[in-house]
PDB file of C-alpha atoms in Angstrom:
ATOM      1  CA  MET A   1     -41.040  -7.013 -85.906  1.00 59.00           C
ATOM      2  CA  GLU A   2     -44.579  -7.974 -86.747  1.00 73.00           C
ATOM      3  CA  ARG A   3     -47.121  -5.667 -85.114  1.00 87.00           C
ATOM      4  CA  PRO A   4     -50.517  -7.341 -85.405  1.00 94.00           C
ATOM      5  CA  LEU A   5     -52.214  -5.256 -82.712  1.00 97.00           C
ATOM      6  CA  GLU A   6     -54.358  -2.188 -83.313  1.00 96.00           C
ATOM      7  CA  LEU A   7     -55.676   0.171 -80.631  1.00 97.00           C
ATOM      8  CA  HIS A   8     -59.021   1.889 -81.116  1.00 97.00           C
ATOM      9  CA  CYS A   9     -60.570   4.549 -78.857  1.00 98.00           C
ATOM     10  CA  ILE A  10     -64.268   5.244 -78.355  1.00 97.00           C
ATOM     11  CA  PRO A  11     -65.529   7.854 -75.827  1.00 97.00           C
ATOM     12  CA  LEU A  12     -68.468   6.455 -73.861  1.00 97.00           C
ATOM     13  CA  GLY A  13     -71.163   7.678 -71.486  1.00 92.00           C
ATOM     14  CA  GLN A  14     -71.943  11.063 -70.010  1.00 89.00           C
ATOM     15  CA  MET A  15     -68.346  11.395 -68.800  1.00 91.00           C
ATOM     16  CA  GLN A  16     -67.043  10.622 -72.292  1.00 95.00           C
ATOM     17  CA  THR A  17     -64.566   8.160 -70.832  1.00 98.00           C
ATOM     18  CA  ASN A  18     -62.042   6.833 -73.314  1.00 98.00           C
ATOM     19  CA  CYS A  19     -62.615   3.111 -73.829  1.00 98.00           C
ATOM     20  CA  TYR A  20     -59.738   1.426 -75.648  1.00 98.00           C
ATOM     21  CA  ILE A  21     -60.232  -1.659 -77.763  1.00 98.00           C
ATOM     22  CA  LEU A  22     -57.145  -3.733 -78.525  1.00 98.00           C
ATOM     23  CA  ILE A  23     -57.633  -5.851 -81.629  1.00 98.00           C
ATOM     24  CA  HIS A  24     -55.418  -8.602 -83.020  1.00 97.00           C
ATOM     25  CA  ARG A  25     -55.883  -8.375 -86.781  1.00 95.00           C
ATOM     26  CA  ASP A  26     -55.058 -12.023 -87.476  1.00 95.00           C
ATOM     27  CA  ARG A  27     -56.726 -13.674 -84.495  1.00 95.00           C
ATOM     28  CA  LYS A  28     -59.818 -11.470 -84.799  1.00 97.00           C
ATOM     29  CA  GLU A  29     -59.939 -11.127 -81.006  1.00 98.00           C
ATOM     30  CA  ALA A  30     -60.261  -8.026 -78.835  1.00 98.00           C
ATOM     31  CA  ILE A  31     -59.466  -6.882 -75.307  1.00 98.00           C
ATOM     32  CA  VAL A  32     -61.531  -3.979 -73.949  1.00 98.00           C
ATOM     33  CA  PHE A  33     -59.925  -1.465 -71.578  1.00 98.00           C
ATOM     34  CA  ASP A  34     -62.235   0.495 -69.266  1.00 98.00           C
ATOM     35  CA  PRO A  35     -65.738  -0.244 -70.587  1.00 98.00           C
ATOM     36  CA  GLY A  36     -67.230   2.925 -69.136  1.00 97.00           C
ATOM     37  CA  ASP A  37     -70.779   2.705 -70.504  1.00 96.00           C
ATOM     38  CA  GLN A  38     -72.823   1.773 -73.577  1.00 97.00           C
ATOM     39  CA  GLY A  39     -71.916  -1.882 -73.791  1.00 97.00           C
ATOM     40  CA  ASP A  40     -73.981  -2.178 -76.950  1.00 97.00           C
ATOM     41  CA  VAL A  41     -71.731   0.381 -78.646  1.00 97.00           C
ATOM     42  CA  ILE A  42     -68.657  -1.604 -77.604  1.00 98.00           C
ATOM     43  CA  MET A  43     -70.074  -4.842 -79.003  1.00 98.00           C
ATOM     44  CA  GLU A  44     -71.204  -3.106 -82.194  1.00 97.00           C
ATOM     45  CA  THR A  45     -67.645  -1.805 -82.635  1.00 97.00           C
ATOM     46  CA  LEU A  46     -66.259  -5.324 -82.243  1.00 97.00           C
ATOM     47  CA  LYS A  47     -68.786  -6.627 -84.751  1.00 97.00           C
ATOM     48  CA  LYS A  48     -67.807  -3.946 -87.244  1.00 96.00           C
ATOM     49  CA  GLU A  49     -64.146  -4.875 -86.809  1.00 96.00           C
ATOM     50  CA  GLY A  50     -64.927  -8.598 -87.075  1.00 96.00           C
ATOM     51  CA  ALA A  51     -63.393  -9.310 -83.667  1.00 97.00           C
ATOM     52  CA  GLU A  52     -64.562 -11.523 -80.806  1.00 97.00           C
ATOM     53  CA  LEU A  53     -64.508 -10.278 -77.216  1.00 98.00           C
ATOM     54  CA  ALA A  54     -61.611 -12.017 -75.449  1.00 98.00           C
ATOM     55  CA  GLY A  55     -61.237 -10.121 -72.158  1.00 98.00           C
ATOM     56  CA  VAL A  56     -61.359  -6.870 -70.217  1.00 98.00           C
ATOM     57  CA  CYS A  57     -58.705  -4.790 -68.426  1.00 98.00           C
ATOM     58  CA  LEU A  58     -59.618  -2.138 -65.859  1.00 98.00           C
ATOM     59  CA  THR A  59     -57.273   0.695 -64.935  1.00 98.00           C
ATOM     60  CA  HIS A  60     -59.381   1.385 -61.828  1.00 98.00           C
ATOM     61  CA  ALA A  61     -62.918   0.840 -60.588  1.00 98.00           C
ATOM     62  CA  HIS A  62     -64.648   4.227 -60.744  1.00 98.00           C
ATOM     63  CA  PHE A  63     -68.169   3.944 -62.154  1.00 97.00           C
ATOM     64  CA  ASP A  64     -67.362   5.807 -65.374  1.00 97.00           C
ATOM     65  CA  HIS A  65     -64.784   3.158 -66.268  1.00 98.00           C
ATOM     66  CA  VAL A  66     -66.819   0.033 -65.453  1.00 98.00           C
ATOM     67  CA  MET A  67     -70.528   0.643 -66.062  1.00 96.00           C
ATOM     68  CA  ALA A  68     -70.603  -1.521 -69.184  1.00 97.00           C
ATOM     69  CA  LEU A  69     -68.755  -4.395 -67.513  1.00 97.00           C
ATOM     70  CA  PRO A  70     -71.913  -6.309 -66.461  1.00 96.00           C
ATOM     71  CA  TYR A  71     -73.169  -6.174 -70.053  1.00 97.00           C
ATOM     72  CA  LEU A  72     -69.863  -7.459 -71.411  1.00 97.00           C
ATOM     73  CA  MET A  73     -69.803 -10.240 -68.817  1.00 96.00           C
ATOM     74  CA  GLU A  74     -73.172 -11.380 -70.165  1.00 96.00           C
ATOM     75  CA  GLN A  75     -71.787 -11.473 -73.705  1.00 95.00           C
ATOM     76  CA  LYS A  76     -68.907 -13.790 -72.810  1.00 93.00           C
ATOM     77  CA  GLU A  77     -68.877 -15.819 -69.625  1.00 89.00           C
ATOM     78  CA  LYS A  78     -65.640 -16.617 -67.808  1.00 91.00           C
ATOM     79  CA  MET A  79     -63.502 -14.300 -69.884  1.00 97.00           C
ATOM     80  CA  PRO A  80     -60.442 -12.881 -68.067  1.00 98.00           C
ATOM     81  CA  ILE A  81     -61.075  -9.532 -66.368  1.00 98.00           C
ATOM     82  CA  TYR A  82     -57.970  -7.831 -64.961  1.00 98.00           C
ATOM     83  CA  LEU A  83     -57.768  -5.384 -62.042  1.00 98.00           C
ATOM     84  CA  HIS A  84     -55.104  -4.489 -59.493  1.00 98.00           C
ATOM     85  CA  GLU A  85     -55.468  -6.377 -56.226  1.00 98.00           C
ATOM     86  CA  GLU A  86     -55.661  -3.132 -54.201  1.00 98.00           C
ATOM     87  CA  GLU A  87     -58.736  -2.082 -56.205  1.00 98.00           C
ATOM     88  CA  GLU A  88     -60.817  -5.193 -55.518  1.00 98.00           C
ATOM     89  CA  ASP A  89     -62.823  -3.633 -52.690  1.00 97.00           C
ATOM     90  CA  VAL A  90     -63.304  -0.392 -54.650  1.00 98.00           C
ATOM     91  CA  LEU A  91     -65.095  -2.334 -57.372  1.00 98.00           C
ATOM     92  CA  LEU A  92     -67.224  -4.052 -54.734  1.00 98.00           C
ATOM     93  CA  ASP A  93     -68.229  -0.906 -52.821  1.00 97.00           C
ATOM     94  CA  PRO A  94     -70.644   1.585 -54.479  1.00 97.00           C
ATOM     95  CA  HIS A  95     -69.391   4.337 -52.161  1.00 96.00           C
ATOM     96  CA  LEU A  96     -65.766   3.788 -53.148  1.00 97.00           C
ATOM     97  CA  ASN A  97     -66.470   3.406 -56.874  1.00 97.00           C
ATOM     98  CA  LEU A  98     -68.797   6.454 -56.722  1.00 96.00           C
ATOM     99  CA  SER A  99     -71.728   4.707 -58.395  1.00 95.00           C
ATOM    100  CA  TYR A 100     -73.936   5.636 -55.431  1.00 94.00           C
ATOM    101  CA  MET A 101     -73.579   9.301 -56.474  1.00 89.00           C
ATOM    102  CA  MET A 102     -75.228   8.357 -59.766  1.00 87.00           C
ATOM    103  CA  GLY A 103     -78.090   6.556 -58.071  1.00 88.00           C
ATOM    104  CA  GLN A 104     -76.645   3.181 -59.035  1.00 88.00           C
ATOM    105  CA  THR A 105     -75.205   0.238 -57.177  1.00 93.00           C
ATOM    106  CA  ILE A 106     -72.141  -1.167 -58.887  1.00 95.00           C
ATOM    107  CA  SER A 107     -70.676  -4.083 -56.955  1.00 97.00           C
ATOM    108  CA  LEU A 108     -68.640  -6.459 -59.093  1.00 96.00           C
ATOM    109  CA  GLN A 109     -65.848  -8.993 -58.848  1.00 95.00           C
ATOM    110  CA  VAL A 110     -63.161  -9.873 -61.355  1.00 97.00           C
ATOM    111  CA  ASN A 111     -61.251 -13.113 -61.886  1.00 96.00           C
ATOM    112  CA  ARG A 112     -57.719 -11.826 -62.542  1.00 98.00           C
ATOM    113  CA  LEU A 113     -56.089  -9.735 -59.833  1.00 98.00           C
ATOM    114  CA  VAL A 114     -52.680  -8.320 -60.737  1.00 98.00           C
ATOM    115  CA  LYS A 115     -49.795  -6.943 -58.701  1.00 98.00           C
ATOM    116  CA  ASP A 116     -47.270  -4.233 -59.489  1.00 98.00           C
ATOM    117  CA  GLY A 117     -44.771  -5.517 -62.035  1.00 98.00           C
ATOM    118  CA  ASP A 118     -46.867  -8.449 -63.230  1.00 98.00           C
ATOM    119  CA  VAL A 119     -46.503  -9.173 -66.942  1.00 98.00           C
ATOM    120  CA  ILE A 120     -49.661 -10.494 -68.553  1.00 98.00           C
ATOM    121  CA  ASP A 121     -50.244 -11.879 -72.040  1.00 97.00           C
ATOM    122  CA  LEU A 122     -52.819  -9.911 -74.009  1.00 98.00           C
ATOM    123  CA  LEU A 123     -53.428 -11.299 -77.495  1.00 97.00           C
ATOM    124  CA  GLY A 124     -49.802 -12.397 -77.687  1.00 95.00           C
ATOM    125  CA  ALA A 125     -48.330  -9.130 -76.394  1.00 96.00           C
ATOM    126  CA  LYS A 126     -46.441  -8.946 -73.119  1.00 97.00           C
ATOM    127  CA  VAL A 127     -48.009  -6.182 -71.055  1.00 98.00           C
ATOM    128  CA  LYS A 128     -46.551  -4.902 -67.781  1.00 98.00           C
ATOM    129  CA  CYS A 129     -48.911  -3.859 -64.991  1.00 98.00           C
ATOM    130  CA  ILE A 130     -47.620  -0.700 -63.306  1.00 98.00           C
ATOM    131  CA  HIS A 131     -49.351   0.122 -60.029  1.00 98.00           C
ATOM    132  CA  VAL A 132     -49.620   3.894 -59.585  1.00 98.00           C
ATOM    133  CA  PRO A 133     -51.941   4.680 -56.653  1.00 98.00           C
ATOM    134  CA  GLY A 134     -53.209   8.163 -55.937  1.00 98.00           C
ATOM    135  CA  HIS A 135     -56.298   8.648 -58.094  1.00 98.00           C
ATOM    136  CA  THR A 136     -57.497   5.473 -56.423  1.00 98.00           C
ATOM    137  CA  LYS A 137     -55.449   3.134 -54.282  1.00 98.00           C
ATOM    138  CA  GLY A 138     -55.391   0.410 -56.908  1.00 98.00           C
ATOM    139  CA  GLY A 139     -54.859   2.406 -60.072  1.00 98.00           C
ATOM    140  CA  VAL A 140     -52.858   0.463 -62.636  1.00 98.00           C
ATOM    141  CA  CYS A 141     -51.343   1.422 -65.992  1.00 98.00           C
ATOM    142  CA  TYR A 142     -50.802  -1.142 -68.741  1.00 98.00           C
ATOM    143  CA  TYR A 143     -47.467  -0.805 -70.565  1.00 98.00           C
ATOM    144  CA  PHE A 144     -46.908  -2.372 -73.988  1.00 98.00           C
ATOM    145  CA  GLU A 145     -43.125  -2.100 -74.227  1.00 97.00           C
ATOM    146  CA  ASP A 146     -42.862  -3.554 -77.736  1.00 95.00           C
ATOM    147  CA  TYR A 147     -45.425  -1.055 -79.038  1.00 97.00           C
ATOM    148  CA  GLY A 148     -44.444   1.953 -76.929  1.00 97.00           C
ATOM    149  CA  TRP A 149     -47.967   2.291 -75.540  1.00 98.00           C
ATOM    150  CA  LEU A 150     -49.139   3.127 -72.021  1.00 98.00           C
ATOM    151  CA  ILE A 151     -52.827   2.907 -71.147  1.00 98.00           C
ATOM    152  CA  SER A 152     -52.874   5.199 -68.130  1.00 98.00           C
ATOM    153  CA  GLY A 153     -56.530   5.460 -67.130  1.00 98.00           C
ATOM    154  CA  ASP A 154     -57.010   8.499 -64.874  1.00 98.00           C
ATOM    155  CA  THR A 155     -53.459   8.447 -63.513  1.00 98.00           C
ATOM    156  CA  LEU A 156     -51.813  10.680 -66.126  1.00 98.00           C
ATOM    157  CA  PHE A 157     -53.592  12.959 -68.592  1.00 98.00           C
ATOM    158  CA  GLN A 158     -52.389  15.269 -71.317  1.00 98.00           C
ATOM    159  CA  ARG A 159     -50.885  18.107 -69.244  1.00 97.00           C
ATOM    160  CA  SER A 160     -52.889  17.074 -66.206  1.00 98.00           C
ATOM    161  CA  ILE A 161     -53.341  14.311 -63.624  1.00 98.00           C
ATOM    162  CA  GLY A 162     -56.263  12.452 -62.115  1.00 97.00           C
ATOM    163  CA  ARG A 163     -58.320  13.915 -59.302  1.00 97.00           C
ATOM    164  CA  THR A 164     -57.251  12.901 -55.818  1.00 98.00           C
ATOM    165  CA  ASP A 165     -60.194  14.159 -53.757  1.00 97.00           C
ATOM    166  CA  PHE A 166     -62.263  10.975 -54.116  1.00 95.00           C
ATOM    167  CA  PRO A 167     -62.155   8.064 -51.629  1.00 96.00           C
ATOM    168  CA  THR A 168     -58.723   6.324 -51.490  1.00 97.00           C
ATOM    169  CA  GLY A 169     -57.091   9.185 -53.452  1.00 98.00           C
ATOM    170  CA  ASP A 170     -53.875  10.933 -52.401  1.00 98.00           C
ATOM    171  CA  LEU A 171     -52.122  13.715 -54.312  1.00 98.00           C
ATOM    172  CA  ASN A 172     -48.553  13.193 -53.073  1.00 98.00           C
ATOM    173  CA  THR A 173     -48.780   9.456 -53.668  1.00 98.00           C
ATOM    174  CA  LEU A 174     -49.972  10.052 -57.234  1.00 98.00           C
ATOM    175  CA  LEU A 175     -47.246  12.570 -58.061  1.00 98.00           C
ATOM    176  CA  ASP A 176     -44.551  10.352 -56.578  1.00 98.00           C
ATOM    177  CA  GLY A 177     -45.779   7.311 -58.481  1.00 98.00           C
ATOM    178  CA  ILE A 178     -45.906   9.134 -61.810  1.00 98.00           C
ATOM    179  CA  ARG A 179     -42.367  10.421 -61.373  1.00 98.00           C
ATOM    180  CA  ARG A 180     -40.884   7.116 -60.185  1.00 98.00           C
ATOM    181  CA  LYS A 181     -42.771   4.643 -62.346  1.00 98.00           C
ATOM    182  CA  LEU A 182     -43.998   6.423 -65.479  1.00 98.00           C
ATOM    183  CA  PHE A 183     -41.438   9.139 -66.136  1.00 98.00           C
ATOM    184  CA  VAL A 184     -38.714   6.467 -66.319  1.00 98.00           C
ATOM    185  CA  LEU A 185     -40.338   5.046 -69.466  1.00 98.00           C
ATOM    186  CA  PRO A 186     -38.955   6.058 -72.873  1.00 98.00           C
ATOM    187  CA  SER A 187     -39.871   9.638 -73.783  1.00 98.00           C
ATOM    188  CA  ASP A 188     -41.614   8.578 -76.990  1.00 98.00           C
ATOM    189  CA  THR A 189     -43.978   6.240 -75.121  1.00 98.00           C
ATOM    190  CA  LYS A 190     -47.493   7.145 -76.228  1.00 98.00           C
ATOM    191  CA  VAL A 191     -49.870   7.716 -73.324  1.00 98.00           C
ATOM    192  CA  PHE A 192     -53.540   6.832 -73.776  1.00 98.00           C
ATOM    193  CA  SER A 193     -55.526   8.314 -70.899  1.00 98.00           C
ATOM    194  CA  GLY A 194     -59.063   8.037 -69.637  1.00 98.00           C
ATOM    195  CA  HIS A 195     -60.310  11.491 -70.630  1.00 97.00           C
ATOM    196  CA  THR A 196     -57.859  13.447 -72.793  1.00 97.00           C
ATOM    197  CA  PRO A 197     -56.240  13.102 -76.225  1.00 97.00           C
ATOM    198  CA  PRO A 198     -53.074  10.987 -76.482  1.00 98.00           C
ATOM    199  CA  THR A 199     -49.810  12.440 -75.276  1.00 98.00           C
ATOM    200  CA  THR A 200     -46.273  11.158 -74.676  1.00 98.00           C
ATOM    201  CA  ILE A 201     -44.129  10.648 -71.625  1.00 98.00           C
ATOM    202  CA  GLY A 202     -41.659  13.202 -72.982  1.00 98.00           C
ATOM    203  CA  GLU A 203     -44.353  15.828 -73.471  1.00 98.00           C
ATOM    204  CA  GLU A 204     -45.634  15.350 -69.915  1.00 98.00           C
ATOM    205  CA  LYS A 205     -42.161  15.490 -68.393  1.00 97.00           C
ATOM    206  CA  GLN A 206     -41.634  18.816 -70.119  1.00 97.00           C
ATOM    207  CA  TYR A 207     -45.034  20.499 -70.006  1.00 97.00           C
ATOM    208  CA  ASN A 208     -47.256  18.935 -67.319  1.00 98.00           C
ATOM    209  CA  PRO A 209     -47.791  21.787 -64.794  1.00 97.00           C
ATOM    210  CA  PHE A 210     -48.493  19.355 -61.936  1.00 97.00           C
ATOM    211  CA  LEU A 211     -45.125  17.660 -62.317  1.00 94.00           C
ATOM    212  CA  ASP A 212     -42.658  20.530 -62.633  1.00 82.00           C
TER     213      ASP A 212
END
């Protein structure tokens, strides 16, 4: 099977949030996941790779995952921006997205709201949207079945899980969702999280202390 997609990771901002850039080698197009900060660095990376910005996917709406979104929206108008429908008001509300704590006011809207189980086309790949609330109520993971990739945001980390003490968070909901929706994926599925090195579903099932 032809595999024209490449996934690049660049840590951005003071939180060093992992921003993932999905690039189609032949189309020279890119989808950005969680543009946390430093939009100029994101665009410079695309320029270096010779790829045009084609869209954005958000795993959730916390400030450290979306601060560069306004900059990217200026670079390409009307591009698709994906977010789970339950997270729409989090992105709109600076208290829910925590930007007020940073002395900022992030209040944004997207044009592509997804539901649990939706399959979207990203640069020719079929990507399943898996809603796993708990870190925030609208947290969503993006699963590339043909590639064995899961972009998990702050839902599942290497041997850890996302915080649940922020607005709309809930620990039991998060743990239940990870077990029911993520741990059923193939064990060799590679997990790309928001703040830790890559891991696999199998490794987390065996070693994650929160999910014994």
